[in-house]
């Protein structure tokens, strides 16, 4: 815990712009952090970065132009855990006592993964993995919260890999990620994400003609 007694989730924004997918992911992280009494910080924002109004409106959200190594220099660095798909150790409930701050790469998932988390790994933060499958950033934060704060062992977090999103009888798409599931076994996604994925899929089909 930090001096404020709250766990901080920090996403270092590594893309130049804020795409609509990332915007929905960040909003979901902000709302869930606020609902759970933790803080969400988006770091390393350029002066040109426009913070969406909906994100600004979430009380426990902060936008930071400083990078994570400026924010957590010196002895504070040891309290930061980088969630890293290439880390040697998986996250455990005990890590909630060792770390106050959980750091994630603000990058969209890609298939196959390009290991852009390396940009944060080279800064020397202690790393933990969330199992072998790639997750979206909001899913990675959700799982970290369940394990570090909710004390649920990683292997007991309910999940689905490569879920299919079916839009209608003829249209479906498969997501190349792991998601936490809700009580009905459905993948948890940010509000508005399924519509956005459908719109992008329709556009890709239109572009073929
Ligand atoms: N393909 C990406 C890459 O280039 O590294 C993975 C990006 S993932 C969409 C965004 C962030 O979520 C990562 O930077 C990492 O912090 C976290 N993440 C996703 N899956 C993870 C896993 N299995 N273990 C640890 N962290 C993970």
CSV table of C-alpha atoms and ligand atoms in Angstrom, one decimal:
chain,number,residue,atom,x,y,z
A,1,UNK,CA,0.0,0.0,0.0
A,2,UNK,CA,1.1,3.6,-0.7
A,3,UNK,CA,0.9,6.4,1.9
A,4,UNK,CA,-2.6,7.0,0.7
A,5,UNK,CA,-3.3,3.3,1.5
A,6,UNK,CA,-4.4,2.7,-2.1
A,7,UNK,CA,-3.0,0.4,-4.7
A,8,UNK,CA,-2.0,2.2,-7.9
A,9,UNK,CA,-2.4,0.8,-11.4
A,10,UNK,CA,-0.2,2.7,-13.8
A,11,UNK,CA,-0.4,2.3,-17.6
A,12,UNK,CA,2.6,3.9,-19.4
A,13,UNK,CA,1.1,5.0,-22.7
A,14,UNK,CA,3.5,3.8,-25.4
A,15,UNK,CA,1.6,4.7,-28.5
A,16,UNK,CA,1.7,8.2,-30.1
A,17,UNK,CA,-2.0,8.5,-30.4
A,18,UNK,CA,-5.0,7.3,-28.4
A,19,UNK,CA,-6.9,4.9,-30.6
A,20,UNK,CA,-10.6,4.1,-29.9
A,21,UNK,CA,-9.8,0.6,-28.6
A,22,UNK,CA,-7.3,2.0,-26.1
A,23,UNK,CA,-9.7,4.7,-25.1
A,24,UNK,CA,-12.4,2.1,-24.1
A,25,UNK,CA,-9.8,0.0,-22.3
A,26,UNK,CA,-8.5,3.0,-20.3
A,27,UNK,CA,-12.0,4.0,-19.4
A,28,UNK,CA,-12.8,0.5,-18.2
A,29,UNK,CA,-9.6,0.4,-16.0
A,30,UNK,CA,-10.4,3.9,-14.6
A,31,UNK,CA,-14.0,3.0,-13.6
A,32,UNK,CA,-13.0,-0.4,-12.1
A,33,UNK,CA,-10.1,1.2,-10.2
A,34,UNK,CA,-12.5,3.8,-8.8
A,35,UNK,CA,-15.1,1.3,-7.8
A,36,UNK,CA,-12.5,-0.8,-6.0
A,37,UNK,CA,-10.9,2.0,-4.1
A,38,UNK,CA,-7.7,2.1,-6.0
A,39,UNK,CA,-6.0,4.6,-8.3
A,40,UNK,CA,-5.4,4.6,-12.0
A,41,UNK,CA,-2.6,6.7,-13.6
A,42,UNK,CA,-1.9,7.1,-17.3
A,43,UNK,CA,1.8,8.1,-17.6
A,44,UNK,CA,4.2,9.5,-20.2
A,45,UNK,CA,1.5,11.5,-22.0
A,46,UNK,CA,2.8,13.9,-24.6
A,47,UNK,CA,1.7,17.6,-24.5
A,48,UNK,CA,-0.4,16.8,-27.7
A,49,UNK,CA,-2.3,14.0,-25.9
A,50,UNK,CA,-6.0,14.9,-25.4
A,51,UNK,CA,-7.4,13.2,-22.3
A,52,UNK,CA,-11.0,12.2,-23.2
A,53,UNK,CA,-13.6,14.0,-21.1
A,54,UNK,CA,-15.1,10.7,-19.9
A,55,UNK,CA,-11.8,9.6,-18.5
A,56,UNK,CA,-11.1,13.0,-16.8
A,57,UNK,CA,-14.5,12.7,-15.1
A,58,UNK,CA,-13.5,9.5,-13.1
A,59,UNK,CA,-12.4,10.8,-9.7
A,60,UNK,CA,-9.4,8.4,-9.0
A,61,UNK,CA,-7.9,8.9,-12.5
A,62,UNK,CA,-4.7,11.0,-13.0
A,63,UNK,CA,-3.0,11.9,-16.3
A,64,UNK,CA,0.8,12.4,-16.0
A,65,UNK,CA,3.3,13.7,-18.5
A,66,UNK,CA,6.1,12.2,-16.5
A,67,UNK,CA,7.3,8.7,-17.2
A,68,UNK,CA,7.1,5.9,-14.7
A,69,UNK,CA,10.8,6.0,-13.9
A,70,UNK,CA,10.5,9.7,-13.0
A,71,UNK,CA,7.5,9.0,-10.8
A,72,UNK,CA,9.0,6.1,-9.0
A,73,UNK,CA,12.8,6.8,-8.8
A,74,UNK,CA,15.1,5.8,-6.0
A,75,UNK,CA,13.8,3.5,-3.2
A,76,UNK,CA,10.2,3.9,-4.5
A,77,UNK,CA,11.2,1.8,-7.5
A,78,UNK,CA,11.2,-1.5,-5.5
A,79,UNK,CA,7.5,-1.1,-4.8
A,80,UNK,CA,6.6,-1.2,-8.6
A,81,UNK,CA,5.8,-4.4,-10.3
A,82,UNK,CA,5.9,-4.6,-14.1
A,83,UNK,CA,3.3,-7.0,-15.5
A,84,UNK,CA,5.4,-8.6,-18.2
A,85,UNK,CA,4.5,-11.6,-20.4
A,86,UNK,CA,8.2,-12.6,-20.5
A,87,UNK,CA,8.8,-12.5,-16.7
A,88,UNK,CA,10.2,-15.6,-15.0
A,89,UNK,CA,7.7,-15.7,-12.1
A,90,UNK,CA,3.9,-15.6,-12.2
A,91,UNK,CA,2.0,-13.0,-10.0
A,92,UNK,CA,0.9,-14.4,-6.7
A,93,UNK,CA,-1.5,-13.1,-3.9
A,94,UNK,CA,1.6,-12.4,-1.7
A,95,UNK,CA,2.8,-9.9,-4.3
A,96,UNK,CA,0.0,-7.6,-3.1
A,97,UNK,CA,2.1,-7.2,0.1
A,98,UNK,CA,5.4,-6.7,-1.8
A,99,UNK,CA,4.2,-4.1,-4.3
A,100,UNK,CA,1.9,-1.0,-4.2
A,101,UNK,CA,2.1,-0.1,-7.8
A,102,UNK,CA,1.4,-2.3,-10.8
A,103,UNK,CA,2.7,-1.2,-14.1
A,104,UNK,CA,1.4,-2.1,-17.6
A,105,UNK,CA,2.3,-1.3,-21.2
A,106,UNK,CA,-0.2,1.0,-22.8
A,107,UNK,CA,-0.2,-0.9,-26.1
A,108,UNK,CA,-2.8,-2.7,-28.0
A,109,UNK,CA,-2.6,-6.5,-28.2
A,110,UNK,CA,-1.1,-7.8,-31.4
A,111,UNK,CA,-1.0,-11.2,-33.0
A,112,UNK,CA,1.7,-12.5,-33.0
A,113,UNK,CA,2.8,-10.4,-29.9
A,114,UNK,CA,5.7,-8.0,-30.8
A,115,UNK,CA,7.0,-7.8,-27.2
A,116,UNK,CA,6.7,-4.0,-26.9
A,117,UNK,CA,6.6,-4.6,-23.1
A,118,UNK,CA,10.4,-4.7,-23.5
A,119,UNK,CA,10.4,-0.9,-23.6
A,120,UNK,CA,9.4,-1.0,-19.9
A,121,UNK,CA,11.4,-4.1,-19.0
A,122,UNK,CA,14.7,-2.4,-19.9
A,123,UNK,CA,13.9,0.2,-17.2
A,124,UNK,CA,14.7,-2.5,-14.6
A,125,UNK,CA,11.4,-2.9,-12.7
A,126,UNK,CA,10.7,-6.3,-11.0
A,127,UNK,CA,8.5,-8.3,-13.4
A,128,UNK,CA,5.6,-10.8,-12.9
A,129,UNK,CA,3.8,-12.8,-15.6
A,130,UNK,CA,0.0,-13.4,-15.7
A,131,UNK,CA,0.3,-16.8,-17.3
A,132,UNK,CA,1.3,-17.7,-20.8
A,133,UNK,CA,-1.5,-16.1,-22.8
A,134,UNK,CA,-1.5,-12.5,-24.1
A,135,UNK,CA,-4.3,-10.3,-22.5
A,136,UNK,CA,-5.6,-6.9,-23.4
A,137,UNK,CA,-4.4,-4.2,-21.0
A,138,UNK,CA,-7.7,-3.9,-19.2
A,139,UNK,CA,-7.8,-7.7,-18.7
A,140,UNK,CA,-4.2,-7.7,-17.4
A,141,UNK,CA,-5.2,-5.0,-14.9
A,142,UNK,CA,-8.4,-6.9,-13.9
A,143,UNK,CA,-6.5,-10.1,-13.3
A,144,UNK,CA,-3.8,-8.3,-11.3
A,145,UNK,CA,-6.4,-6.7,-9.1
A,146,UNK,CA,-8.1,-10.1,-8.5
A,147,UNK,CA,-4.8,-11.7,-7.6
A,148,UNK,CA,-2.9,-8.9,-5.7
A,149,UNK,CA,-5.9,-7.4,-3.9
A,150,UNK,CA,-8.6,-10.1,-4.1
A,151,UNK,CA,-6.1,-12.8,-3.1
A,152,UNK,CA,-7.4,-15.2,-5.8
A,153,UNK,CA,-4.5,-17.5,-7.0
A,154,UNK,CA,-3.8,-16.8,-10.7
A,155,UNK,CA,-4.8,-20.4,-11.8
A,156,UNK,CA,-8.2,-19.9,-10.2
A,157,UNK,CA,-9.1,-16.7,-12.1
A,158,UNK,CA,-12.0,-17.8,-14.4
A,159,UNK,CA,-11.1,-17.2,-18.0
A,160,UNK,CA,-11.6,-18.0,-21.6
A,161,UNK,CA,-9.0,-18.1,-24.4
A,162,UNK,CA,-9.6,-17.1,-28.0
A,163,UNK,CA,-13.3,-16.4,-27.5
A,164,UNK,CA,-15.5,-16.1,-30.6
A,165,UNK,CA,-17.7,-13.0,-30.8
A,166,UNK,CA,-20.7,-13.8,-32.9
A,167,UNK,CA,-22.5,-10.8,-34.3
A,168,UNK,CA,-25.2,-12.7,-36.3
A,169,UNK,CA,-25.7,-15.9,-38.2
A,170,UNK,CA,-23.1,-15.1,-40.8
A,171,UNK,CA,-20.6,-12.8,-39.0
A,172,UNK,CA,-18.2,-13.8,-36.2
A,173,UNK,CA,-14.7,-13.0,-35.2
A,174,UNK,CA,-12.2,-14.7,-32.9
A,175,UNK,CA,-10.2,-12.6,-30.4
A,176,UNK,CA,-6.6,-13.8,-30.0
A,177,UNK,CA,-6.4,-13.1,-26.3
A,178,UNK,CA,-7.3,-14.4,-22.8
A,179,UNK,CA,-10.2,-12.7,-21.0
A,180,UNK,CA,-11.6,-13.0,-17.5
A,181,UNK,CA,-15.2,-14.4,-17.6
A,182,UNK,CA,-18.3,-13.2,-15.8
A,183,UNK,CA,-20.7,-15.4,-13.9
A,184,UNK,CA,-22.3,-16.6,-17.1
A,185,UNK,CA,-18.9,-17.6,-18.6
A,186,UNK,CA,-18.8,-14.7,-21.0
A,187,UNK,CA,-15.6,-12.7,-21.6
A,188,UNK,CA,-15.5,-9.4,-19.8
A,189,UNK,CA,-14.8,-6.5,-22.2
A,190,UNK,CA,-15.0,-2.7,-21.9
A,191,UNK,CA,-18.3,-1.2,-22.5
A,192,UNK,CA,-18.8,-0.5,-26.2
A,193,UNK,CA,-15.9,-2.8,-27.3
A,194,UNK,CA,-18.0,-5.4,-29.0
A,195,UNK,CA,-19.7,-2.7,-31.2
A,196,UNK,CA,-16.3,-1.2,-32.0
A,197,UNK,CA,-14.9,-4.7,-33.0
A,198,UNK,CA,-18.0,-5.3,-35.2
A,199,UNK,CA,-17.6,-1.8,-36.9
A,200,UNK,CA,-14.0,-2.5,-37.6
A,201,UNK,CA,-14.8,-6.0,-39.0
A,202,UNK,CA,-17.5,-4.4,-41.3
A,203,UNK,CA,-15.0,-1.8,-42.4
A,204,UNK,CA,-12.4,-4.4,-43.2
A,205,UNK,CA,-14.9,-6.2,-45.4
A,206,UNK,CA,-16.0,-3.0,-47.1
A,207,UNK,CA,-12.3,-2.2,-47.8
A,208,UNK,CA,-12.0,-5.4,-49.8
A,209,UNK,CA,-14.5,-4.1,-52.4
B,1,LIG,N1,1.8,-7.9,-27.5
B,1,LIG,C1,2.1,-7.0,-26.5
B,1,LIG,C2,3.6,-6.7,-26.3
B,1,LIG,O1,4.0,-6.2,-27.3
B,1,LIG,O2,4.2,-6.8,-25.2
B,1,LIG,C3,1.4,-7.3,-25.2
B,1,LIG,C4,0.7,-6.1,-24.9
B,1,LIG,S1,-0.6,-6.3,-23.8
B,1,LIG,C5,-2.0,-6.0,-24.9
B,1,LIG,C6,-0.6,-4.9,-22.9
B,1,LIG,C7,0.1,-5.0,-21.5
B,1,LIG,O3,-0.7,-5.9,-20.7
B,1,LIG,C8,1.5,-5.6,-21.5
B,1,LIG,O4,2.4,-4.6,-21.7
B,1,LIG,C9,1.6,-6.2,-20.1
B,1,LIG,O5,1.9,-5.2,-19.1
B,1,LIG,C10,0.1,-6.7,-19.8
B,1,LIG,N2,0.0,-8.1,-20.1
B,1,LIG,C11,-0.8,-8.7,-21.1
B,1,LIG,N3,-0.7,-10.0,-21.0
B,1,LIG,C12,0.1,-10.3,-20.0
B,1,LIG,C13,0.6,-11.6,-19.5
B,1,LIG,N4,0.3,-12.7,-19.9
B,1,LIG,N5,1.5,-11.5,-18.4
B,1,LIG,C14,1.9,-10.3,-17.9
B,1,LIG,N6,1.5,-9.1,-18.4
B,1,LIG,C15,0.6,-9.1,-19.4
